[in-house]
mmCIF file of C-alpha atoms in Angstrom:
data_model
loop_
_atom_site.group_PDB
_atom_site.id
_atom_site.type_symbol
_atom_site.label_atom_id
_atom_site.label_comp_id
_atom_site.label_asym_id
_atom_site.label_seq_id
_atom_site.Cartn_x
_atom_site.Cartn_y
_atom_site.Cartn_z
ATOM 1 C CA MET A 1 -23.282 -47.802 64.529
ATOM 2 C CA ARG A 2 -24.791 -48.921 61.209
ATOM 3 C CA TYR A 3 -24.005 -46.695 58.236
ATOM 4 C CA SER A 4 -25.920 -46.261 54.995
ATOM 5 C CA ALA A 5 -24.920 -47.672 51.615
ATOM 6 C CA PHE A 6 -23.727 -44.192 50.658
ATOM 7 C CA THR A 7 -21.280 -44.248 53.565
ATOM 8 C CA VAL A 8 -19.874 -47.659 52.624
ATOM 9 C CA ILE A 9 -19.393 -46.576 48.996
ATOM 10 C CA LYS A 10 -17.732 -43.351 50.113
ATOM 11 C CA GLN A 11 -15.302 -45.265 52.305
ATOM 12 C CA ALA A 12 -14.481 -47.635 49.461
ATOM 13 C CA LEU A 13 -13.836 -44.778 47.017
ATOM 14 C CA THR A 14 -11.756 -42.657 49.373
ATOM 15 C CA GLY A 15 -9.847 -45.493 51.011
ATOM 16 C CA HIS A 16 -10.191 -43.824 54.421
ATOM 17 C CA LYS A 17 -11.206 -46.433 56.992
ATOM 18 C CA ASP A 18 -11.783 -43.767 59.632
ATOM 19 C CA TRP A 19 -13.877 -41.568 57.341
ATOM 20 C CA LYS A 20 -17.139 -40.582 59.010
ATOM 21 C CA PRO A 21 -20.373 -39.450 57.375
ATOM 22 C CA ALA A 22 -21.841 -35.974 57.774
ATOM 23 C CA TRP A 23 -24.594 -37.405 59.976
ATOM 24 C CA ARG A 24 -25.391 -40.658 61.800
ATOM 25 C CA ASP A 25 -27.643 -43.404 60.454
ATOM 26 C CA PRO A 26 -29.313 -44.552 63.703
ATOM 27 C CA GLU A 27 -31.926 -47.171 64.346
ATOM 28 C CA PRO A 28 -35.298 -45.582 65.236
ATOM 29 C CA ARG A 29 -36.162 -45.435 68.922
ATOM 30 C CA SER A 30 -39.542 -46.533 70.196
ATOM 31 C CA GLU A 31 -40.610 -42.988 71.131
ATOM 32 C CA TYR A 32 -39.705 -39.328 70.506
ATOM 33 C CA ASP A 33 -40.968 -35.955 71.601
ATOM 34 C CA VAL A 34 -41.420 -34.926 67.949
ATOM 35 C CA ILE A 35 -41.500 -36.924 64.730
ATOM 36 C CA ILE A 36 -41.010 -34.999 61.486
ATOM 37 C CA ILE A 37 -42.187 -36.865 58.395
ATOM 38 C CA GLY A 38 -40.142 -35.790 55.401
ATOM 39 C CA GLY A 39 -36.359 -35.557 55.143
ATOM 40 C CA GLY A 40 -36.295 -32.735 52.616
ATOM 41 C CA GLY A 41 -35.309 -29.130 53.149
ATOM 42 C CA HIS A 42 -38.361 -28.101 55.167
ATOM 43 C CA GLY A 43 -38.312 -31.159 57.409
ATOM 44 C CA LEU A 44 -34.578 -30.905 58.104
ATOM 45 C CA ALA A 45 -34.794 -27.148 58.692
ATOM 46 C CA THR A 46 -37.644 -27.697 61.154
ATOM 47 C CA ALA A 47 -35.618 -30.287 63.052
ATOM 48 C CA TYR A 48 -32.581 -27.998 63.085
ATOM 49 C CA TYR A 49 -34.484 -25.014 64.478
ATOM 50 C CA LEU A 50 -36.391 -27.161 66.982
ATOM 51 C CA ALA A 51 -33.046 -28.214 68.411
ATOM 52 C CA LYS A 52 -31.169 -24.929 68.056
ATOM 53 C CA GLU A 53 -33.854 -22.362 68.884
ATOM 54 C CA HIS A 54 -36.198 -24.314 71.169
ATOM 55 C CA GLY A 55 -33.933 -26.878 72.788
ATOM 56 C CA ILE A 56 -36.078 -29.818 71.610
ATOM 57 C CA THR A 57 -33.579 -32.490 70.594
ATOM 58 C CA ASN A 58 -35.519 -35.740 71.112
ATOM 59 C CA VAL A 59 -36.605 -35.519 67.479
ATOM 60 C CA ALA A 60 -36.704 -38.000 64.589
ATOM 61 C CA VAL A 61 -36.781 -37.072 60.910
ATOM 62 C CA LEU A 62 -38.300 -39.930 58.902
ATOM 63 C CA GLU A 63 -37.423 -40.081 55.217
ATOM 64 C CA LYS A 64 -38.908 -42.652 52.835
ATOM 65 C CA GLY A 65 -35.875 -42.522 50.566
ATOM 66 C CA TRP A 66 -32.616 -40.677 51.076
ATOM 67 C CA ILE A 67 -31.800 -37.193 52.327
ATOM 68 C CA GLY A 68 -31.962 -34.723 49.442
ATOM 69 C CA GLY A 69 -33.743 -37.081 47.062
ATOM 70 C CA GLY A 70 -36.952 -35.043 46.889
ATOM 71 C CA ASN A 71 -37.773 -31.494 45.852
ATOM 72 C CA VAL A 72 -34.926 -29.925 47.829
ATOM 73 C CA GLY A 73 -32.561 -31.459 45.264
ATOM 74 C CA ARG A 74 -34.905 -30.996 42.284
ATOM 75 C CA ASN A 75 -35.358 -27.266 41.774
ATOM 76 C CA THR A 76 -33.739 -24.284 40.073
ATOM 77 C CA THR A 77 -32.071 -23.023 43.300
ATOM 78 C CA ILE A 78 -33.657 -19.541 43.250
ATOM 79 C CA ILE A 79 -34.102 -17.458 46.418
ATOM 80 C CA ARG A 80 -36.095 -14.212 46.486
ATOM 81 C CA SER A 81 -38.614 -12.194 48.482
ATOM 82 C CA ASN A 82 -40.329 -10.217 45.711
ATOM 83 C CA TYR A 83 -43.916 -10.936 46.769
ATOM 84 C CA LEU A 84 -46.850 -8.540 46.901
ATOM 85 C CA LEU A 85 -49.433 -9.551 49.492
ATOM 86 C CA PRO A 86 -49.053 -8.931 53.242
ATOM 87 C CA GLY A 87 -49.710 -12.625 53.936
ATOM 88 C CA ASN A 88 -46.629 -13.574 51.893
ATOM 89 C CA GLU A 89 -44.058 -10.772 51.726
ATOM 90 C CA PRO A 90 -42.988 -10.624 55.430
ATOM 91 C CA PHE A 91 -42.579 -14.407 55.447
ATOM 92 C CA TYR A 92 -40.354 -14.524 52.384
ATOM 93 C CA GLU A 93 -38.356 -11.509 53.589
ATOM 94 C CA LEU A 94 -37.689 -13.414 56.832
ATOM 95 C CA SER A 95 -36.476 -16.268 54.654
ATOM 96 C CA MET A 96 -34.129 -13.926 52.763
ATOM 97 C CA LYS A 97 -32.646 -12.679 56.033
ATOM 98 C CA LEU A 98 -32.108 -16.268 57.185
ATOM 99 C CA TRP A 99 -30.490 -17.150 53.850
ATOM 100 C CA GLU A 100 -28.053 -14.273 54.259
ATOM 101 C CA ASN A 101 -26.700 -15.698 57.518
ATOM 102 C CA LEU A 102 -27.336 -19.386 56.856
ATOM 103 C CA GLU A 103 -23.773 -20.500 56.138
ATOM 104 C CA GLN A 104 -22.465 -18.877 59.311
ATOM 105 C CA ASP A 105 -25.399 -20.255 61.265
ATOM 106 C CA PHE A 106 -24.944 -23.946 60.454
ATOM 107 C CA ASN A 107 -21.228 -23.689 59.540
ATOM 108 C CA TYR A 108 -21.541 -25.181 56.076
ATOM 109 C CA ASN A 109 -20.863 -23.773 52.611
ATOM 110 C CA ALA A 110 -24.270 -23.615 50.931
ATOM 111 C CA MET A 111 -22.927 -21.405 48.099
ATOM 112 C CA VAL A 112 -25.382 -18.568 48.770
ATOM 113 C CA SER A 113 -24.951 -16.208 45.811
ATOM 114 C CA GLN A 114 -26.941 -12.961 45.963
ATOM 115 C CA ARG A 115 -26.669 -11.920 42.334
ATOM 116 C CA GLY A 116 -30.200 -10.530 42.083
ATOM 117 C CA ILE A 117 -33.387 -11.368 40.217
ATOM 118 C CA LEU A 118 -34.919 -9.395 37.354
ATOM 119 C CA ASN A 119 -38.634 -9.767 36.529
ATOM 120 C CA LEU A 120 -39.178 -8.360 33.039
ATOM 121 C CA SER A 121 -42.271 -6.394 32.044
ATOM 122 C CA HIS A 122 -43.636 -6.319 28.496
ATOM 123 C CA SER A 123 -46.483 -3.800 28.731
ATOM 124 C CA ASP A 124 -47.250 -0.540 30.505
ATOM 125 C CA PRO A 125 -49.844 -2.138 32.848
ATOM 126 C CA GLN A 126 -47.333 -4.829 33.797
ATOM 127 C CA GLN A 127 -44.719 -2.172 34.558
ATOM 128 C CA ASP A 128 -47.282 -0.391 36.762
ATOM 129 C CA ALA A 129 -47.975 -3.678 38.545
ATOM 130 C CA TYR A 130 -44.254 -4.109 39.212
ATOM 131 C CA ALA A 131 -44.097 -0.593 40.620
ATOM 132 C CA ARG A 132 -46.857 -1.554 43.052
ATOM 133 C CA ARG A 133 -45.102 -4.803 43.947
ATOM 134 C CA GLY A 134 -41.804 -2.995 44.507
ATOM 135 C CA ASN A 135 -43.482 -0.529 46.858
ATOM 136 C CA ALA A 136 -45.085 -3.390 48.807
ATOM 137 C CA MET A 137 -41.698 -5.064 49.087
ATOM 138 C CA GLN A 138 -40.098 -1.933 50.495
ATOM 139 C CA LEU A 139 -42.919 -1.499 53.014
ATOM 140 C CA ALA A 140 -42.099 -5.022 54.253
ATOM 141 C CA GLY A 141 -38.388 -4.203 54.538
ATOM 142 C CA ALA A 142 -37.252 -5.847 51.309
ATOM 143 C CA ASP A 143 -35.188 -4.246 48.563
ATOM 144 C CA SER A 144 -36.489 -3.412 45.090
ATOM 145 C CA VAL A 145 -35.460 -1.272 42.130
ATOM 146 C CA LEU A 146 -37.833 -0.431 39.270
ATOM 147 C CA LEU A 147 -35.887 -0.354 35.997
ATOM 148 C CA ASP A 148 -36.898 1.211 32.698
ATOM 149 C CA LYS A 149 -35.908 -0.264 29.347
ATOM 150 C CA ALA A 150 -32.510 1.438 29.401
ATOM 151 C CA GLY A 151 -31.813 0.068 32.868
ATOM 152 C CA VAL A 152 -32.682 -3.461 31.773
ATOM 153 C CA GLU A 153 -30.561 -3.139 28.626
ATOM 154 C CA LYS A 154 -27.565 -2.046 30.700
ATOM 155 C CA LEU A 155 -27.979 -5.041 33.024
ATOM 156 C CA CYS A 156 -28.862 -7.658 30.371
ATOM 157 C CA PRO A 157 -27.787 -6.493 26.892
ATOM 158 C CA PHE A 158 -28.221 -10.024 25.492
ATOM 159 C CA LEU A 159 -32.053 -9.958 25.680
ATOM 160 C CA ASP A 160 -34.222 -9.537 22.572
ATOM 161 C CA PHE A 161 -35.238 -5.886 22.847
ATOM 162 C CA ASP A 162 -36.472 -5.786 19.232
ATOM 163 C CA ASN A 163 -39.150 -8.461 19.700
ATOM 164 C CA ALA A 164 -42.330 -6.916 18.271
ATOM 165 C CA ARG A 165 -44.619 -9.359 20.037
ATOM 166 C CA PHE A 166 -42.998 -9.158 23.496
ATOM 167 C CA PRO A 167 -41.343 -5.719 23.759
ATOM 168 C CA ILE A 168 -39.331 -5.192 26.951
ATOM 169 C CA LYS A 169 -40.673 -2.144 28.792
ATOM 170 C CA GLY A 170 -38.634 -2.477 31.979
ATOM 171 C CA GLY A 171 -38.469 -4.714 35.002
ATOM 172 C CA LEU A 172 -38.371 -5.148 38.758
ATOM 173 C CA TRP A 173 -34.881 -5.845 40.143
ATOM 174 C CA GLN A 174 -34.238 -7.294 43.602
ATOM 175 C CA PRO A 175 -30.456 -7.128 44.173
ATOM 176 C CA ARG A 176 -30.463 -9.305 47.322
ATOM 177 C CA ALA A 177 -32.098 -12.275 45.587
ATOM 178 C CA GLY A 178 -30.065 -14.979 43.899
ATOM 179 C CA THR A 179 -29.309 -18.689 44.035
ATOM 180 C CA VAL A 180 -28.124 -21.299 46.550
ATOM 181 C CA ARG A 181 -26.659 -24.775 46.070
ATOM 182 C CA HIS A 182 -29.753 -26.891 46.776
ATOM 183 C CA ASP A 183 -28.011 -30.114 47.833
ATOM 184 C CA ALA A 184 -25.773 -28.220 50.245
ATOM 185 C CA VAL A 185 -28.840 -26.783 51.975
ATOM 186 C CA ALA A 186 -30.088 -30.287 52.775
ATOM 187 C CA TRP A 187 -26.628 -31.439 53.844
ATOM 188 C CA GLY A 188 -26.037 -28.397 56.035
ATOM 189 C CA TYR A 189 -29.350 -28.666 57.851
ATOM 190 C CA ALA A 190 -28.963 -32.440 58.233
ATOM 191 C CA ARG A 191 -25.496 -32.120 59.713
ATOM 192 C CA GLY A 192 -26.584 -29.283 61.999
ATOM 193 C CA ALA A 193 -29.600 -31.207 63.275
ATOM 194 C CA ASP A 194 -27.613 -34.415 63.733
ATOM 195 C CA THR A 195 -24.892 -32.742 65.807
ATOM 196 C CA ARG A 196 -27.612 -31.470 68.138
ATOM 197 C CA GLY A 197 -28.965 -34.977 68.741
ATOM 198 C CA VAL A 198 -31.711 -35.283 66.120
ATOM 199 C CA ASP A 199 -32.100 -38.778 64.629
ATOM 200 C CA ILE A 200 -32.218 -38.733 60.835
ATOM 201 C CA ILE A 201 -33.733 -42.034 59.752
ATOM 202 C CA GLN A 202 -33.573 -42.798 56.025
ATOM 203 C CA ASN A 203 -35.385 -45.568 54.148
ATOM 204 C CA CYS A 204 -38.239 -45.347 56.632
ATOM 205 C CA GLU A 205 -41.658 -45.076 54.990
ATOM 206 C CA VAL A 206 -44.640 -43.940 57.055
ATOM 207 C CA THR A 207 -47.491 -46.384 56.443
ATOM 208 C CA GLY A 208 -50.050 -45.068 58.943
ATOM 209 C CA PHE A 209 -50.792 -42.908 61.971
ATOM 210 C CA LEU A 210 -51.506 -44.031 65.527
ATOM 211 C CA MET A 211 -54.802 -42.374 66.427
ATOM 212 C CA GLU A 212 -56.732 -42.530 69.680
ATOM 213 C CA ASN A 213 -59.634 -40.324 70.776
ATOM 214 C CA GLY A 214 -58.841 -37.627 68.205
ATOM 215 C CA GLN A 215 -55.165 -37.506 69.109
ATOM 216 C CA CYS A 216 -52.100 -38.544 67.117
ATOM 217 C CA LEU A 217 -49.802 -40.694 69.235
ATOM 218 C CA GLY A 218 -47.216 -41.663 66.644
ATOM 219 C CA VAL A 219 -46.776 -43.419 63.314
ATOM 220 C CA GLU A 220 -46.560 -46.865 61.775
ATOM 221 C CA THR A 221 -43.513 -47.235 59.517
ATOM 222 C CA SER A 222 -41.722 -49.796 57.386
ATOM 223 C CA ARG A 223 -39.276 -50.045 60.282
ATOM 224 C CA GLY A 224 -41.838 -50.509 63.026
ATOM 225 C CA THR A 225 -44.115 -48.457 65.256
ATOM 226 C CA ILE A 226 -42.727 -45.161 66.571
ATOM 227 C CA LYS A 227 -44.609 -43.161 69.179
ATOM 228 C CA ALA A 228 -44.409 -39.401 69.645
ATOM 229 C CA LYS A 229 -46.031 -36.534 71.520
ATOM 230 C CA LYS A 230 -46.209 -34.527 68.300
ATOM 231 C CA VAL A 231 -46.072 -35.469 64.609
ATOM 232 C CA ALA A 232 -45.197 -32.832 61.989
ATOM 233 C CA VAL A 233 -45.711 -33.618 58.296
ATOM 234 C CA ALA A 234 -43.566 -31.895 55.631
ATOM 235 C CA VAL A 235 -43.562 -34.110 52.543
ATOM 236 C CA ALA A 236 -44.160 -31.614 49.704
ATOM 237 C CA GLY A 237 -45.648 -33.342 46.638
ATOM 238 C CA SER A 238 -46.606 -36.417 48.670
ATOM 239 C CA SER A 239 -48.734 -34.361 51.093
ATOM 240 C CA SER A 240 -52.094 -35.655 49.885
ATOM 241 C CA ARG A 241 -51.033 -39.302 50.036
ATOM 242 C CA VAL A 242 -49.497 -39.064 53.495
ATOM 243 C CA MET A 243 -52.293 -37.018 55.057
ATOM 244 C CA ALA A 244 -54.876 -39.395 53.562
ATOM 245 C CA LYS A 245 -53.449 -42.003 55.934
ATOM 246 C CA ALA A 246 -54.643 -39.707 58.740
ATOM 247 C CA GLY A 247 -58.100 -39.435 57.159
ATOM 248 C CA MET A 248 -57.559 -35.922 55.785
ATOM 249 C CA ARG A 249 -58.311 -34.651 52.296
ATOM 250 C CA LEU A 250 -56.218 -31.611 51.411
ATOM 251 C CA PRO A 251 -56.931 -28.682 49.011
ATOM 252 C CA ILE A 252 -53.800 -29.673 47.076
ATOM 253 C CA GLU A 253 -52.974 -31.143 43.667
ATOM 254 C CA SER A 254 -49.636 -32.764 42.813
ATOM 255 C CA HIS A 255 -47.970 -31.824 39.542
ATOM 256 C CA VAL A 256 -44.470 -32.366 38.177
ATOM 257 C CA LEU A 257 -42.260 -29.329 37.570
ATOM 258 C CA GLN A 258 -39.363 -29.883 35.199
ATOM 259 C CA ALA A 259 -35.987 -28.153 35.363
ATOM 260 C CA PHE A 260 -33.125 -28.092 32.896
ATOM 261 C CA VAL A 261 -29.378 -27.493 32.753
ATOM 262 C CA SER A 262 -27.408 -26.676 29.607
ATOM 263 C CA GLU A 263 -23.775 -27.347 28.828
ATOM 264 C CA GLY A 264 -21.243 -25.080 30.526
ATOM 265 C CA LEU A 265 -20.943 -21.643 28.909
ATOM 266 C CA LYS A 266 -18.956 -18.479 29.553
ATOM 267 C CA PRO A 267 -20.500 -16.159 32.209
ATOM 268 C CA ILE A 268 -23.248 -14.078 30.622
ATOM 269 C CA ILE A 269 -26.333 -13.932 32.878
ATOM 270 C CA PRO A 270 -25.835 -11.605 35.870
ATOM 271 C CA GLY A 271 -28.382 -13.217 38.184
ATOM 272 C CA VAL A 272 -31.863 -14.662 37.681
ATOM 273 C CA VAL A 273 -33.981 -13.390 34.777
ATOM 274 C CA THR A 274 -37.694 -14.118 34.332
ATOM 275 C CA PHE A 275 -39.833 -13.713 31.212
ATOM 276 C CA GLY A 276 -42.886 -11.567 31.937
ATOM 277 C CA ALA A 277 -44.929 -12.626 28.896
ATOM 278 C CA GLY A 278 -44.665 -16.337 29.603
ATOM 279 C CA HIS A 279 -43.325 -18.645 32.266
ATOM 280 C CA PHE A 280 -39.562 -18.935 31.844
ATOM 281 C CA TYR A 281 -36.804 -18.258 34.359
ATOM 282 C CA VAL A 282 -33.065 -18.709 33.977
ATOM 283 C CA SER A 283 -29.839 -18.299 35.905
ATOM 284 C CA GLN A 284 -26.265 -19.494 35.377
ATOM 285 C CA SER A 285 -24.523 -21.921 37.696
ATOM 286 C CA ASP A 286 -20.949 -21.556 38.933
ATOM 287 C CA LYS A 287 -19.957 -24.251 36.421
ATOM 288 C CA GLY A 288 -21.445 -22.196 33.578
ATOM 289 C CA GLY A 289 -24.590 -24.198 32.870
ATOM 290 C CA LEU A 290 -27.822 -22.334 32.228
ATOM 291 C CA VAL A 291 -30.361 -23.490 34.832
ATOM 292 C CA PHE A 292 -33.932 -22.850 33.706
ATOM 293 C CA GLY A 293 -37.558 -23.915 33.989
ATOM 294 C CA GLY A 294 -41.131 -22.858 33.321
ATOM 295 C CA ASP A 295 -44.672 -24.128 33.812
ATOM 296 C CA ILE A 296 -45.646 -27.290 35.633
ATOM 297 C CA ASP A 297 -46.989 -30.178 33.566
ATOM 298 C CA GLY A 298 -50.747 -29.735 33.422
ATOM 299 C CA TYR A 299 -51.766 -33.192 34.638
ATOM 300 C CA ASN A 300 -51.709 -34.687 38.141
ATOM 301 C CA THR A 301 -48.817 -37.036 38.811
ATOM 302 C CA TYR A 302 -46.467 -38.307 41.508
ATOM 303 C CA ALA A 303 -43.715 -39.208 39.013
ATOM 304 C CA GLN A 304 -40.420 -37.297 39.043
ATOM 305 C CA ARG A 305 -40.383 -37.002 35.266
ATOM 306 C CA GLY A 306 -42.167 -34.830 32.737
ATOM 307 C CA ASN A 307 -43.162 -34.857 29.085
ATOM 308 C CA LEU A 308 -41.994 -33.333 25.817
ATOM 309 C CA PRO A 309 -44.736 -30.687 25.288
ATOM 310 C CA THR A 310 -43.649 -28.885 28.465
ATOM 311 C CA VAL A 311 -40.008 -29.062 27.371
ATOM 312 C CA GLU A 312 -41.015 -27.415 24.097
ATOM 313 C CA ASP A 313 -43.071 -24.755 25.877
ATOM 314 C CA VAL A 314 -40.222 -23.843 28.223
ATOM 315 C CA CYS A 315 -37.702 -23.648 25.406
ATOM 316 C CA GLU A 316 -40.069 -21.499 23.326
ATOM 317 C CA GLY A 317 -40.218 -19.017 26.194
ATOM 318 C CA GLY A 318 -36.436 -18.979 26.393
ATOM 319 C CA MET A 319 -36.119 -18.398 22.661
ATOM 320 C CA ALA A 320 -38.593 -15.492 22.758
ATOM 321 C CA LEU A 321 -36.627 -13.862 25.562
ATOM 322 C CA MET A 322 -33.046 -14.574 24.489
ATOM 323 C CA PRO A 323 -32.679 -16.228 21.046
ATOM 324 C CA MET A 324 -29.052 -17.112 21.754
ATOM 325 C CA ILE A 325 -30.255 -19.896 24.059
ATOM 326 C CA GLY A 326 -31.171 -21.875 20.948
ATOM 327 C CA ARG A 327 -27.479 -22.605 20.382
ATOM 328 C CA ALA A 328 -26.983 -24.160 23.819
ATOM 329 C CA ARG A 329 -27.122 -27.938 24.169
ATOM 330 C CA LEU A 330 -29.251 -29.436 26.928
ATOM 331 C CA LEU A 331 -27.132 -31.413 29.364
ATOM 332 C CA ARG A 332 -29.708 -32.856 31.777
ATOM 333 C CA MET A 333 -33.208 -32.420 33.162
ATOM 334 C CA TRP A 334 -35.261 -33.610 36.128
ATOM 335 C CA GLY A 335 -38.681 -33.252 37.718
ATOM 336 C CA GLY A 336 -39.875 -32.362 41.192
ATOM 337 C CA VAL A 337 -43.390 -33.113 42.451
ATOM 338 C CA MET A 338 -45.118 -29.853 43.400
ATOM 339 C CA ASP A 339 -47.863 -29.691 46.025
ATOM 340 C CA MET A 340 -50.032 -27.073 44.330
ATOM 341 C CA SER A 341 -52.505 -25.316 46.627
ATOM 342 C CA MET A 342 -55.715 -23.735 45.361
ATOM 343 C CA ASP A 343 -54.514 -20.140 45.812
ATOM 344 C CA GLY A 344 -50.800 -20.631 45.229
ATOM 345 C CA SER A 345 -49.803 -20.038 48.864
ATOM 346 C CA PRO A 346 -48.633 -22.564 51.498
ATOM 347 C CA TYR A 347 -49.930 -23.980 54.775
ATOM 348 C CA ILE A 348 -48.150 -24.063 58.141
ATOM 349 C CA ASP A 349 -50.830 -25.045 60.603
ATOM 350 C CA LYS A 350 -52.212 -27.413 63.205
ATOM 351 C CA THR A 351 -54.739 -29.936 61.992
ATOM 352 C CA HIS A 352 -58.017 -30.851 63.699
ATOM 353 C CA VAL A 353 -56.186 -33.875 65.144
ATOM 354 C CA GLU A 354 -54.426 -33.032 68.380
ATOM 355 C CA GLY A 355 -50.670 -33.450 68.064
ATOM 356 C CA LEU A 356 -50.689 -33.538 64.248
ATOM 357 C CA TYR A 357 -49.241 -30.613 62.260
ATOM 358 C CA PHE A 358 -49.027 -29.921 58.543
ATOM 359 C CA ASN A 359 -46.617 -27.989 56.330
ATOM 360 C CA GLY A 360 -47.251 -28.024 52.563
ATOM 361 C CA GLY A 361 -48.823 -26.442 49.497
ATOM 362 C CA TRP A 362 -45.623 -24.617 48.517
ATOM 363 C CA CYS A 363 -46.245 -24.650 44.767
ATOM 364 C CA TYR A 364 -43.269 -22.980 43.060
ATOM 365 C CA GLY A 365 -42.047 -21.327 46.275
ATOM 366 C CA GLY A 366 -40.783 -24.251 48.321
ATOM 367 C CA PHE A 367 -37.011 -23.980 48.000
ATOM 368 C CA LYS A 368 -36.728 -20.253 48.590
ATOM 369 C CA ALA A 369 -38.919 -20.635 51.689
ATOM 370 C CA THR A 370 -36.797 -23.384 53.296
ATOM 371 C CA PRO A 371 -35.234 -21.397 56.183
ATOM 372 C CA ALA A 372 -38.399 -19.464 57.098
ATOM 373 C CA SER A 373 -40.564 -22.547 56.709
ATOM 374 C CA GLY A 374 -38.372 -24.498 59.112
ATOM 375 C CA TRP A 375 -38.166 -21.527 61.489
ATOM 376 C CA CYS A 376 -41.936 -20.943 61.567
ATOM 377 C CA TYR A 377 -42.874 -24.634 61.620
ATOM 378 C CA ALA A 378 -40.504 -25.246 64.534
ATOM 379 C CA HIS A 379 -42.102 -22.303 66.347
ATOM 380 C CA LEU A 380 -45.581 -23.725 65.794
ATOM 381 C CA VAL A 381 -44.635 -27.239 66.920
ATOM 382 C CA ALA A 382 -42.696 -26.013 69.952
ATOM 383 C CA THR A 383 -45.138 -23.360 71.200
ATOM 384 C CA GLY A 384 -48.478 -24.391 69.709
ATOM 385 C CA GLN A 385 -48.864 -20.878 68.249
ATOM 386 C CA PRO A 386 -48.180 -19.691 64.683
ATOM 387 C CA HIS A 387 -45.157 -17.499 64.109
ATOM 388 C CA PRO A 388 -46.143 -13.819 63.554
ATOM 389 C CA VAL A 389 -45.145 -13.893 59.849
ATOM 390 C CA ALA A 390 -47.026 -17.152 59.155
ATOM 391 C CA THR A 391 -50.413 -16.440 60.737
ATOM 392 C CA GLU A 392 -52.182 -16.409 57.351
ATOM 393 C CA TYR A 393 -51.011 -19.865 56.261
ATOM 394 C CA ARG A 394 -54.034 -21.638 57.716
ATOM 395 C CA LEU A 395 -55.700 -24.777 56.419
ATOM 396 C CA ASP A 396 -59.175 -23.291 56.881
ATOM 397 C CA ARG A 397 -58.608 -20.091 54.898
ATOM 398 C CA PHE A 398 -60.828 -21.294 52.047
ATOM 399 C CA VAL A 399 -63.693 -21.744 54.490
ATOM 400 C CA SER A 400 -63.173 -18.277 55.956
ATOM 401 C CA GLY A 401 -62.605 -16.645 52.561
ATOM 402 C CA LYS A 402 -59.106 -15.423 53.432
ATOM 403 C CA MET A 403 -57.246 -16.728 50.407
ATOM 404 C CA ILE A 404 -53.725 -15.483 49.631
ATOM 405 C CA ASP A 405 -54.022 -15.312 45.851
ATOM 406 C CA GLU A 406 -50.736 -13.709 44.805
ATOM 407 C CA LYS A 407 -51.496 -13.877 41.058
ATOM 408 C CA GLY A 408 -55.240 -13.303 41.166
ATOM 409 C CA VAL A 409 -56.098 -16.394 39.116
ATOM 410 C CA GLY A 410 -58.283 -18.168 41.664
ATOM 411 C CA ALA A 411 -58.523 -21.854 42.410
ATOM 412 C CA GLN A 412 -56.481 -23.071 39.457
ATOM 413 C CA PRO A 413 -53.326 -24.769 40.723
ATOM 414 C CA ASN A 414 -51.930 -25.119 37.211
ATOM 415 C CA LEU A 415 -51.663 -21.328 36.981
ATOM 416 C CA HIS A 416 -49.856 -20.712 40.284
#
């Protein structure tokens, strides 16, 4: 068995000759039942649930780089199900339920921490909107608590309650939300899929699709031709580039989303807190670092790096919300490439090409959706029918006029 460079380095550092990696590094076979393009969270979760729930184990996950090198390892680790619309809320609540049992399910410590999320309101209409959202959440089986100013102050006394421009009126609190160790999610799903017979093939770039009479019969890769009965694409920010190889143009734009981590500080933030008068969200890691982010960079890019104006904008939002953050030193930052759909909601659907499936357009919601995305995508690939909570995530919804516009801002990906 050939092992990756990571394995060799690990053996050298540990000195254990019999040390084995968490998953195999096999050579690709000539044919599989299912090929999944994309070795990130959604692709690995799909492979895991195909094997575990549907008994389909002749599966290959093809990853251009290395497992965990994409968006699954480049996010702010937040999980939540505080959505409003019926096309979204049941799906994300399914994801929350899967998160709650994930570590027991794949027998791996993913550091699921349900410390809650607080969405702050700064005006009476915004507080009314949160009341409506909280009611919709409860109708879908999720948990929500509407807090007034006193309730917020008791939970987060460190916020700037005297800000004349952005007064805090209250907030919507979801106690079951929280954070998860992003890398561990990829590792856990990869190990779980591998032990069930799935081939995880790294450093394998898809260069084209094998098409014949309107049917997808496999893929061309940097490691040779691989045939398959079904091909499922889940490549996040690279969706447009990969699907273009199949002759498809997607209603998606790719933007970079930056994230930041401060130096380690004493515990102060109870869970996740979001600024309601701007785009800023923050939590605190187990090591004490403040993990935060904000808006995507406004230009299209496939680079995993951002620019200074967005850094300034994010930090301005943090300062308006909690001035004490100005004393924290920034430790590191990174960028993930977001596949921004036109209405801010994702796609889990068949394409017009027989045997070719697509999962993408996750915008800001990709990480928190990982378990449900894999669950529903595996259901679609295995049965040919959409899962009941993902029936609205169709590619043709813009043609039919059935958009899922959670924020009500229309076809402006930079605002979702």
